[in-house]
Coordinates of C-alpha atoms and ligand atoms in Angstrom, one line a residue:
G1 CA 16.1 -52.7 3.9
L2 CA 17.8 -49.9 5.7
P3 CA 16.0 -48.0 8.3
G4 CA 14.6 -44.8 6.8
V5 CA 13.6 -41.6 8.5
P6 CA 11.0 -43.0 10.9
A7 CA 7.5 -42.6 9.8
R8 CA 5.5 -40.1 11.9
P9 CA 1.9 -40.8 10.8
V10 CA -0.2 -37.8 10.2
A11 CA -3.0 -39.1 12.3
P12 CA -4.0 -42.2 14.3
R13 CA -5.4 -44.9 12.0
R14 CA -9.1 -45.7 11.9
P15 CA -9.6 -49.1 13.7
S16 CA -10.6 -51.7 11.1
R17 CA -10.7 -55.4 10.7
R18 CA -7.7 -57.0 9.1
I19 CA -7.7 -59.1 6.0
Q20 CA -4.8 -60.9 4.3
V21 CA -4.2 -60.3 0.7
G22 CA -1.7 -63.1 0.3
P23 CA 1.2 -62.1 2.6
V24 CA 0.1 -58.4 2.7
A25 CA -2.1 -57.5 5.7
V26 CA -4.7 -54.8 4.9
G27 CA -6.4 -53.0 7.8
G28 CA -6.2 -53.5 11.5
G29 CA -3.3 -51.1 11.8
A30 CA -1.2 -52.8 9.1
P31 CA 0.9 -50.3 7.1
V32 CA -1.0 -48.7 4.2
S33 CA 0.0 -50.7 1.1
V34 CA 0.4 -49.4 -2.4
Q35 CA -1.2 -51.2 -5.3
S36 CA -1.6 -50.9 -9.1
M37 CA -3.1 -52.7 -12.0
T38 CA -1.5 -54.2 -15.1
T39 CA -2.3 -52.8 -18.5
T40 CA -1.4 -55.9 -20.5
R41 CA -3.8 -58.5 -21.8
T42 CA -3.9 -60.9 -18.9
S43 CA -4.1 -63.8 -21.3
D44 CA -0.6 -62.7 -22.5
I45 CA 1.1 -64.4 -19.5
G46 CA 4.6 -63.4 -20.5
A47 CA 3.8 -59.7 -20.9
T48 CA 1.7 -59.6 -17.8
L49 CA 4.4 -61.2 -15.6
Q50 CA 7.0 -58.9 -17.1
Q51 CA 4.9 -55.9 -16.1
I52 CA 4.2 -57.3 -12.7
A53 CA 8.0 -57.7 -12.3
E54 CA 8.5 -54.0 -13.2
L55 CA 5.7 -53.0 -10.8
T56 CA 7.3 -55.2 -8.0
A57 CA 10.7 -53.4 -8.6
S58 CA 9.0 -50.0 -8.3
G59 CA 7.6 -50.9 -4.9
C60 CA 4.1 -52.2 -5.8
Q61 CA 2.8 -54.5 -3.0
I62 CA -0.4 -55.8 -4.5
V63 CA -1.2 -56.1 -8.2
R64 CA -4.6 -56.3 -9.9
V65 CA -5.2 -57.9 -13.2
A66 CA -8.3 -57.6 -15.4
C67 CA -10.2 -60.7 -16.3
P68 CA -12.7 -60.0 -19.1
T69 CA -12.5 -63.3 -21.0
Q70 CA -12.1 -67.1 -20.5
D71 CA -8.5 -66.8 -21.9
D72 CA -7.7 -64.3 -19.1
A73 CA -9.3 -66.6 -16.5
D74 CA -7.2 -69.5 -17.8
A75 CA -4.0 -67.4 -17.4
L76 CA -4.7 -66.6 -13.7
A77 CA -3.2 -69.7 -12.1
T78 CA 0.2 -69.3 -13.8
I79 CA 0.3 -65.5 -13.1
A80 CA -0.7 -66.0 -9.4
E81 CA 1.9 -68.7 -9.0
K82 CA 4.8 -66.8 -10.7
S83 CA 4.2 -63.3 -9.4
R84 CA 6.2 -62.3 -6.4
I85 CA 3.5 -60.0 -5.1
P86 CA -0.1 -61.0 -4.5
V87 CA -2.4 -61.0 -7.5
V88 CA -6.0 -59.7 -7.3
A89 CA -8.4 -60.7 -10.1
D90 CA -10.7 -57.9 -11.2
I91 CA -14.1 -59.3 -12.2
H92 CA -16.9 -57.5 -14.0
F93 CA -20.0 -58.9 -15.6
Q94 CA -19.2 -62.7 -15.3
P95 CA -19.6 -64.4 -11.9
K96 CA -18.1 -67.6 -13.3
Y97 CA -14.7 -65.8 -13.4
V98 CA -15.0 -65.1 -9.7
F99 CA -15.0 -68.8 -9.0
A100 CA -12.2 -69.3 -11.6
A101 CA -10.0 -66.7 -9.9
I102 CA -10.5 -68.1 -6.5
E103 CA -9.7 -71.6 -7.7
A104 CA -6.7 -70.3 -9.6
G105 CA -5.2 -69.2 -6.3
C106 CA -5.5 -65.4 -6.7
A107 CA -4.8 -63.6 -3.4
A108 CA -8.1 -61.8 -3.6
V109 CA -10.9 -61.1 -6.0
R110 CA -12.4 -57.7 -6.8
V111 CA -16.1 -57.8 -7.6
N112 CA -18.2 -54.9 -8.9
P113 CA -21.7 -55.8 -7.8
G114 CA -23.2 -53.1 -10.0
N115 CA -21.7 -54.8 -13.0
I116 CA -22.7 -58.4 -12.2
K117 CA -26.3 -59.1 -13.0
K118 CA -27.9 -61.5 -10.5
F119 CA -25.0 -60.9 -8.2
D120 CA -27.2 -61.1 -5.2
D121 CA -28.3 -64.7 -6.1
Q122 CA -24.7 -65.8 -6.4
V123 CA -23.3 -64.4 -3.2
K124 CA -23.9 -67.5 -1.2
E125 CA -21.8 -69.6 -3.5
I126 CA -19.1 -66.9 -3.8
A127 CA -18.9 -66.6 -0.1
R128 CA -18.6 -70.4 0.3
T129 CA -15.9 -70.8 -2.3
A130 CA -14.0 -67.8 -1.0
R131 CA -14.1 -69.0 2.5
D132 CA -13.0 -72.5 1.5
H133 CA -9.9 -71.0 -0.1
G134 CA -9.3 -68.2 2.4
T135 CA -9.7 -65.6 -0.3
P136 CA -10.8 -62.1 0.6
I137 CA -13.2 -60.2 -1.6
R138 CA -13.0 -56.5 -2.5
I139 CA -16.4 -55.0 -3.0
G140 CA -15.5 -52.3 -5.6
V141 CA -18.2 -49.8 -6.1
N142 CA -17.6 -47.4 -9.0
A143 CA -19.5 -44.2 -9.8
G144 CA -19.6 -45.2 -13.5
S145 CA -21.2 -48.6 -12.8
L146 CA -23.5 -47.9 -9.9
D147 CA -26.4 -50.3 -9.3
R148 CA -29.4 -49.2 -11.4
R149 CA -31.7 -49.3 -8.4
L150 CA -29.5 -46.8 -6.6
L151 CA -29.0 -44.6 -9.6
Q152 CA -32.8 -44.3 -9.8
K153 CA -33.1 -43.6 -6.1
Y154 CA -30.4 -40.9 -5.9
G155 CA -30.5 -39.6 -9.4
R156 CA -26.7 -39.8 -9.7
A157 CA -23.7 -41.3 -8.0
T158 CA -23.8 -39.3 -4.8
P159 CA -21.6 -40.3 -1.8
E160 CA -24.8 -41.7 -0.2
A161 CA -25.5 -43.8 -3.2
L162 CA -22.0 -45.2 -3.4
V163 CA -22.0 -46.0 0.4
E164 CA -25.5 -47.6 0.3
S165 CA -24.4 -49.8 -2.6
A166 CA -21.2 -50.9 -0.8
L167 CA -23.0 -51.6 2.5
W168 CA -25.8 -53.5 0.8
E169 CA -23.4 -55.8 -1.0
A170 CA -21.4 -56.3 2.2
S171 CA -24.7 -57.2 4.0
L172 CA -25.3 -59.9 1.5
F173 CA -22.0 -61.5 2.3
E174 CA -22.6 -60.9 6.0
E175 CA -25.8 -63.0 5.7
H176 CA -23.6 -65.9 4.9
D177 CA -21.3 -65.0 7.7
F178 CA -18.6 -63.8 5.4
R179 CA -16.6 -60.8 6.5
D180 CA -13.3 -61.2 4.8
I181 CA -14.0 -58.0 2.9
K182 CA -12.4 -54.7 1.9
I183 CA -14.4 -52.0 0.2
S184 CA -13.8 -49.2 -2.3
V185 CA -16.2 -46.5 -3.4
K186 CA -14.5 -44.7 -6.2
H187 CA -15.5 -41.6 -8.0
N188 CA -13.6 -39.3 -10.4
D189 CA -14.5 -36.2 -8.3
P190 CA -12.3 -36.0 -5.2
V191 CA -14.9 -34.1 -3.3
V192 CA -17.5 -36.8 -3.8
M193 CA -15.0 -39.5 -3.2
I194 CA -13.7 -38.0 0.1
E195 CA -17.3 -37.7 1.4
A196 CA -18.2 -41.2 0.3
Y197 CA -15.2 -42.7 2.1
R198 CA -15.8 -40.6 5.2
Q199 CA -19.4 -41.9 5.4
L200 CA -18.3 -45.4 4.7
A201 CA -15.6 -45.2 7.4
E202 CA -18.2 -44.3 10.0
A203 CA -20.7 -46.9 8.9
C204 CA -18.5 -50.1 9.0
D205 CA -15.2 -51.5 10.2
Y206 CA -14.0 -53.0 7.0
P207 CA -10.6 -52.0 5.7
L208 CA -10.9 -49.5 2.9
H209 CA -9.2 -49.4 -0.5
L210 CA -8.8 -45.8 -1.6
G211 CA -8.9 -44.6 -5.2
V212 CA -10.0 -41.7 -7.3
T213 CA -11.2 -43.4 -10.4
E214 CA -10.4 -42.1 -13.9
A215 CA -8.2 -39.5 -12.2
G216 CA -6.8 -38.5 -15.6
P217 CA -3.4 -37.9 -17.1
A218 CA -0.3 -38.0 -14.8
F219 CA -0.2 -34.4 -13.7
Q220 CA -3.9 -34.0 -13.0
G221 CA -4.3 -37.6 -11.6
T222 CA -1.4 -37.1 -9.3
I223 CA -2.9 -34.0 -7.8
K224 CA -6.4 -35.4 -7.5
S225 CA -5.1 -38.5 -5.8
A226 CA -2.8 -36.6 -3.5
V227 CA -5.5 -34.3 -2.4
A228 CA -8.1 -37.0 -1.9
F229 CA -5.9 -39.5 -0.2
G230 CA -4.3 -36.7 1.9
A231 CA -7.7 -35.6 3.1
L232 CA -8.7 -39.1 4.1
L233 CA -5.5 -40.5 5.4
S234 CA -5.1 -37.4 7.6
R235 CA -8.3 -38.5 9.3
G236 CA -6.8 -42.0 9.6
I237 CA -9.1 -43.4 6.8
G238 CA -7.6 -45.8 4.2
D239 CA -5.7 -49.1 4.4
T240 CA -4.5 -49.6 0.9
I241 CA -4.2 -47.1 -2.0
R242 CA -4.3 -47.2 -5.7
V243 CA -3.4 -44.1 -7.7
S244 CA -5.1 -44.3 -11.1
L245 CA -3.3 -42.5 -13.9
S246 CA -3.5 -42.6 -17.6
A247 CA 0.2 -43.4 -17.5
P248 CA 2.4 -46.5 -17.1
P249 CA 1.4 -48.3 -13.9
A250 CA 4.9 -48.0 -12.3
E251 CA 4.2 -44.2 -12.3
E252 CA 1.1 -44.9 -10.1
V253 CA 3.2 -46.8 -7.7
K254 CA 5.8 -44.0 -7.4
V255 CA 3.1 -41.4 -6.8
G256 CA 1.4 -43.7 -4.2
I257 CA 4.6 -44.2 -2.3
Q258 CA 5.4 -40.5 -2.3
I259 CA 1.9 -39.7 -1.0
L260 CA 2.4 -42.1 1.9
Q261 CA 5.9 -40.7 2.6
A262 CA 4.6 -37.1 2.6
L263 CA 1.9 -38.1 5.2
G264 CA 4.5 -39.8 7.4
L265 CA 2.8 -43.2 6.8
R266 CA 5.9 -44.6 5.2
E267 CA 9.5 -44.0 6.1
R268 CA 11.2 -41.5 3.8
R269 CA 14.0 -42.6 1.6
L270 CA 15.7 -40.0 -0.5
E271 CA 14.2 -36.6 0.0
I272 CA 15.3 -33.5 -1.9
V273 CA 14.6 -30.3 -0.1
S274 CA 15.0 -27.7 -2.8
C275 CA 14.0 -24.1 -2.8
P276 CA 11.7 -22.7 -5.5
S277 CA 14.4 -20.2 -6.4
C278 CA 13.6 -16.5 -6.5
G279 CA 15.2 -13.2 -7.6
R280 CA 18.0 -13.8 -5.1
A281 CA 19.1 -17.1 -6.5
Q282 CA 22.8 -17.1 -7.4
V283 CA 22.8 -20.5 -9.1
D284 CA 20.4 -22.3 -11.4
V285 CA 18.4 -24.1 -8.7
Y286 CA 16.1 -26.0 -11.1
K287 CA 19.0 -27.5 -12.9
L288 CA 20.9 -28.3 -9.8
A289 CA 17.8 -30.0 -8.1
E290 CA 17.1 -32.0 -11.2
E291 CA 20.7 -33.1 -11.6
V292 CA 21.0 -34.1 -8.0
T293 CA 17.7 -36.0 -8.1
A294 CA 18.8 -37.8 -11.2
G295 CA 22.3 -38.5 -9.8
L296 CA 20.9 -40.0 -6.6
D297 CA 18.0 -41.9 -8.2
G298 CA 17.7 -45.4 -6.8
M299 CA 19.7 -44.6 -3.7
E300 CA 18.3 -46.8 -0.9
T301 CA 19.9 -44.9 2.0
P302 CA 17.5 -42.5 3.6
L303 CA 19.0 -39.1 3.0
R304 CA 17.6 -35.6 3.2
V305 CA 19.5 -33.5 0.7
A306 CA 19.0 -29.7 0.6
V307 CA 19.6 -27.8 -2.6
M308 CA 19.3 -24.1 -1.9
G309 CA 19.7 -21.1 -4.2
C310 CA 21.2 -18.5 -1.9
V311 CA 22.3 -17.7 1.6
V312 CA 18.9 -16.5 3.0
N313 CA 17.6 -19.9 4.0
G314 CA 20.4 -21.9 2.4
P315 CA 22.7 -22.5 5.3
G316 CA 19.8 -23.1 7.7
E317 CA 18.1 -25.8 5.5
A318 CA 21.5 -27.3 4.5
R319 CA 22.5 -27.6 8.1
E320 CA 19.2 -29.4 9.0
A321 CA 19.6 -31.9 6.2
D322 CA 22.0 -34.8 6.0
L323 CA 23.6 -33.2 3.0
G324 CA 23.2 -29.9 1.4
V325 CA 24.4 -27.0 -0.7
A326 CA 23.9 -23.3 0.0
S327 CA 25.0 -21.3 -3.0
G328 CA 26.4 -17.8 -3.3
N329 CA 28.6 -16.0 -5.8
G330 CA 28.8 -18.9 -8.3
K331 CA 30.0 -21.2 -5.5
G332 CA 28.5 -23.8 -3.3
Q333 CA 29.1 -24.4 0.3
I334 CA 28.7 -28.2 0.8
F335 CA 27.2 -29.2 4.2
V336 CA 27.4 -32.7 5.6
K337 CA 25.5 -33.4 8.8
G338 CA 25.4 -29.7 9.6
E339 CA 29.1 -28.9 8.9
V340 CA 30.6 -27.1 5.9
V341 CA 33.0 -29.6 4.5
R342 CA 34.0 -27.9 1.2
T343 CA 33.3 -24.9 -0.9
V344 CA 33.3 -25.7 -4.6
P345 CA 32.6 -23.8 -7.9
E346 CA 29.0 -24.1 -9.3
S347 CA 30.2 -26.6 -12.0
K348 CA 31.3 -29.0 -9.3
I349 CA 28.3 -28.8 -6.9
V350 CA 26.3 -31.8 -8.3
Q351 CA 29.3 -34.1 -8.5
T352 CA 30.4 -33.2 -5.0
L353 CA 27.0 -33.7 -3.5
I354 CA 26.8 -37.1 -5.2
E355 CA 30.2 -38.1 -3.9
E356 CA 29.3 -37.0 -0.4
A357 CA 26.0 -38.9 -0.6
M358 CA 27.9 -42.1 -1.5
K359 CA 30.2 -41.6 1.4
L360 CA 27.3 -41.2 3.8
A361 CA 25.6 -44.2 2.3
E362 CA 28.7 -46.3 2.9
R363 CA 28.9 -45.1 6.5
T364 CA 25.2 -45.9 7.3
S365 CA 25.0 -49.2 5.4
P366 CA 25.1 -52.2 7.7
A367 CA 28.4 -54.2 7.8
Ligands
SF4_401 FE1 15.3 -17.5 -3.1 FE2 17.4 -18.1 -1.7 FE3 15.0 -18.8 -0.8 FE4 16.1 -20.1 -2.9 S1 17.0 -20.0 -0.8 S2 14.0 -19.3 -2.7 S3 17.2 -18.4 -3.8 S4 15.8 -16.7 -1.0

């Protein structure tokens, strides 16, 4: 891809071990990756691969698939082979599917020890099989399925309970000298979740998979995830992220990527700097910003485009951006790299900005 606006990370990353989820490195300073999970029946191989292809196109780097039945387990080998991004099998309840997933060539397996009875007895075998295949394990602790012993001890899924559960399960693997592990401690309350990950980050050096579980519909879930990931990543905590939304998974990926870009952990691509509008606005800023965003959707060239409603901050922001418009009196002054190149009527602003963006993209694209 083209070089974007260079990432300027919000904070130094927490030192952690590195694991390999297929070709994607997680932890040990590797770029924070974005993942999602399919919503299809995994046994429907065609539909699952189709959704994985859509996720891949939207920028997803790791995809997780559920595996509740034998038919799903049987589908894993084909899915793992045909997917262009690493596939993680998500296992609850049935340890036999852990072995099936590893043998099917999944890039990693997520286990939820709280949901696997007699998990402790099986760890030795799981560790041996995973090691033989070079398959890392995610220990995925979830508030909704916390180990009964810990629920009794703490009364509810407190940060301490989530962390104790995760570290206990990790210690079982460590007894068998298996450390190819990443950990998540998810909770639907960002305040609990943030505290749990903070404690976990202090207590171990495993890479961490961040997630607010059951975050809700798109709007609420986006905000919860952005707040929680922002709080953690700005302390350097977090190596891979999954935004959970009650919305199509490609939306989760878009949100995840935007969060990383906002925190300077990912180079920025197209960025629209638009003002909120106010009583001084001399054009319809919302409409302009929306039309410019739609018109430049999919643009790969990293551009900062300013859409400003009047001359108060307009020229300043427009000058700082690669491209911009400062509006006044039903007209727009079009800026390119800080210079006014044209003044056009309001009806031509969007079209002109898109034309100028295309010209800039041509100039910056490699020969
Ligand atoms: Fe208001 Fe102008 Fe600022 Fe937009 S740029 S918020 S219209 S003062």
